[in-house]
XYZ file of C-alpha atoms in Angstrom:
113
model
C -6.217 -3.015 14.432
C -5.700 -5.527 11.628
C -2.446 -7.393 11.116
C -1.173 -10.007 8.699
C 2.130 -11.839 8.704
C 4.049 -12.690 5.557
C 7.521 -14.122 5.044
C 10.053 -12.112 3.033
C 13.638 -13.329 2.649
C 13.165 -15.713 5.567
C 11.829 -12.971 7.895
C 8.320 -13.021 9.271
C 7.017 -9.521 8.634
C 3.981 -8.292 10.535
C 1.974 -5.884 8.408
C 0.107 -3.715 10.893
C -2.703 -1.340 10.110
C -1.731 2.316 10.370
C -3.851 5.334 11.224
C -5.176 7.538 8.417
C -2.763 10.355 9.316
C 0.138 7.897 9.187
C -1.006 6.706 5.752
C -1.175 10.300 4.545
C 2.393 10.878 5.737
C 3.491 7.612 4.115
C 1.980 8.657 0.775
C 3.929 11.935 1.044
C 7.156 9.966 1.640
C 6.492 7.399 -1.074
C 5.437 9.961 -3.665
C 7.196 13.293 -3.164
C 5.150 16.110 -4.597
C 1.829 14.505 -3.643
C 1.672 16.263 -0.296
C 0.104 13.062 1.006
C -2.904 13.455 -1.287
C -4.065 10.326 -3.098
C -5.700 12.530 -5.734
C -2.312 14.008 -6.637
C -0.652 10.660 -7.352
C 0.663 10.416 -10.872
C 1.165 6.701 -11.460
C 2.180 7.265 -15.087
C 5.060 9.435 -13.875
C 6.022 6.731 -11.373
C 6.093 4.122 -14.145
C 8.707 6.264 -15.931
C 10.971 5.809 -12.892
C 10.395 2.067 -12.529
C 13.713 0.500 -11.627
C 14.952 -1.971 -9.020
C 16.049 0.914 -6.797
C 12.395 1.912 -6.518
C 11.705 -1.394 -4.743
C 14.788 -1.051 -2.520
C 13.708 2.437 -1.424
C 9.926 2.110 -1.194
C 9.293 -1.368 0.247
C 11.175 -0.566 3.500
C 8.920 2.504 3.866
C 5.886 0.209 3.774
C 7.457 -2.295 6.187
C 10.330 -0.846 8.222
C 11.318 -4.354 9.404
C 12.741 -4.941 5.927
C 16.055 -3.626 4.692
C 17.189 -2.916 1.162
C 19.137 -6.184 1.297
C 16.001 -8.105 2.368
C 14.206 -6.734 -0.670
C 17.182 -7.520 -2.920
C 17.194 -11.145 -1.725
C 13.406 -11.606 -1.811
C 11.505 -13.587 -4.393
C 9.036 -11.547 -6.457
C 6.218 -13.718 -5.084
C 7.222 -12.701 -1.537
C 7.013 -9.016 -2.436
C 3.690 -9.636 -4.141
C 2.358 -11.312 -0.974
C 3.701 -8.424 1.111
C 1.981 -5.775 -1.009
C -1.251 -7.796 -1.101
C -1.189 -8.114 2.698
C -0.475 -4.383 3.064
C -3.406 -3.435 0.821
C -5.678 -5.961 2.533
C -4.802 -4.738 6.027
C -5.319 -1.089 5.149
C -8.120 -1.124 2.604
C -10.166 -4.310 3.156
C -12.800 -2.361 5.068
C -12.954 0.326 2.409
C -13.420 -2.278 -0.320
C -16.350 -3.739 1.622
C -17.921 -0.297 2.063
C -17.545 0.968 -1.500
C -20.343 -1.194 -2.929
C -23.011 -0.161 -0.390
C -21.864 3.478 -0.513
C -22.139 3.531 -4.305
C -25.616 2.004 -3.999
C -26.653 4.716 -1.542
C -25.235 7.419 -3.798
C -27.163 6.055 -6.796
C -30.382 5.768 -4.760
C -29.942 9.332 -3.521
C -29.308 10.691 -6.999
C -32.406 8.991 -8.466
C -34.645 10.318 -5.677
C -33.587 13.935 -6.280
C -34.914 13.896 -9.868
């Protein structure tokens, strides 16, 4: 299990890798109506709702150690580091695999012709 620690509003926050099922549930909580499906995310619709309250509600879902007040008192750079750590912890392995998988898919598609 991967972990990274970042500091937000003076608190050391451990970002711990979650299981796929937990991520699916988190997506459902973060984006009601998605049913936990990444394919059903409508980021354009989310941008229409962009407001400070979005940060106060959603960041504590990503890292339960943080409260709305922690987010309110955080520097934007701290939240940026938190989100970067969260993405890195959960998707670093996928990013490393995407290149080779795409190469295999292309090789397979050229051989079928």
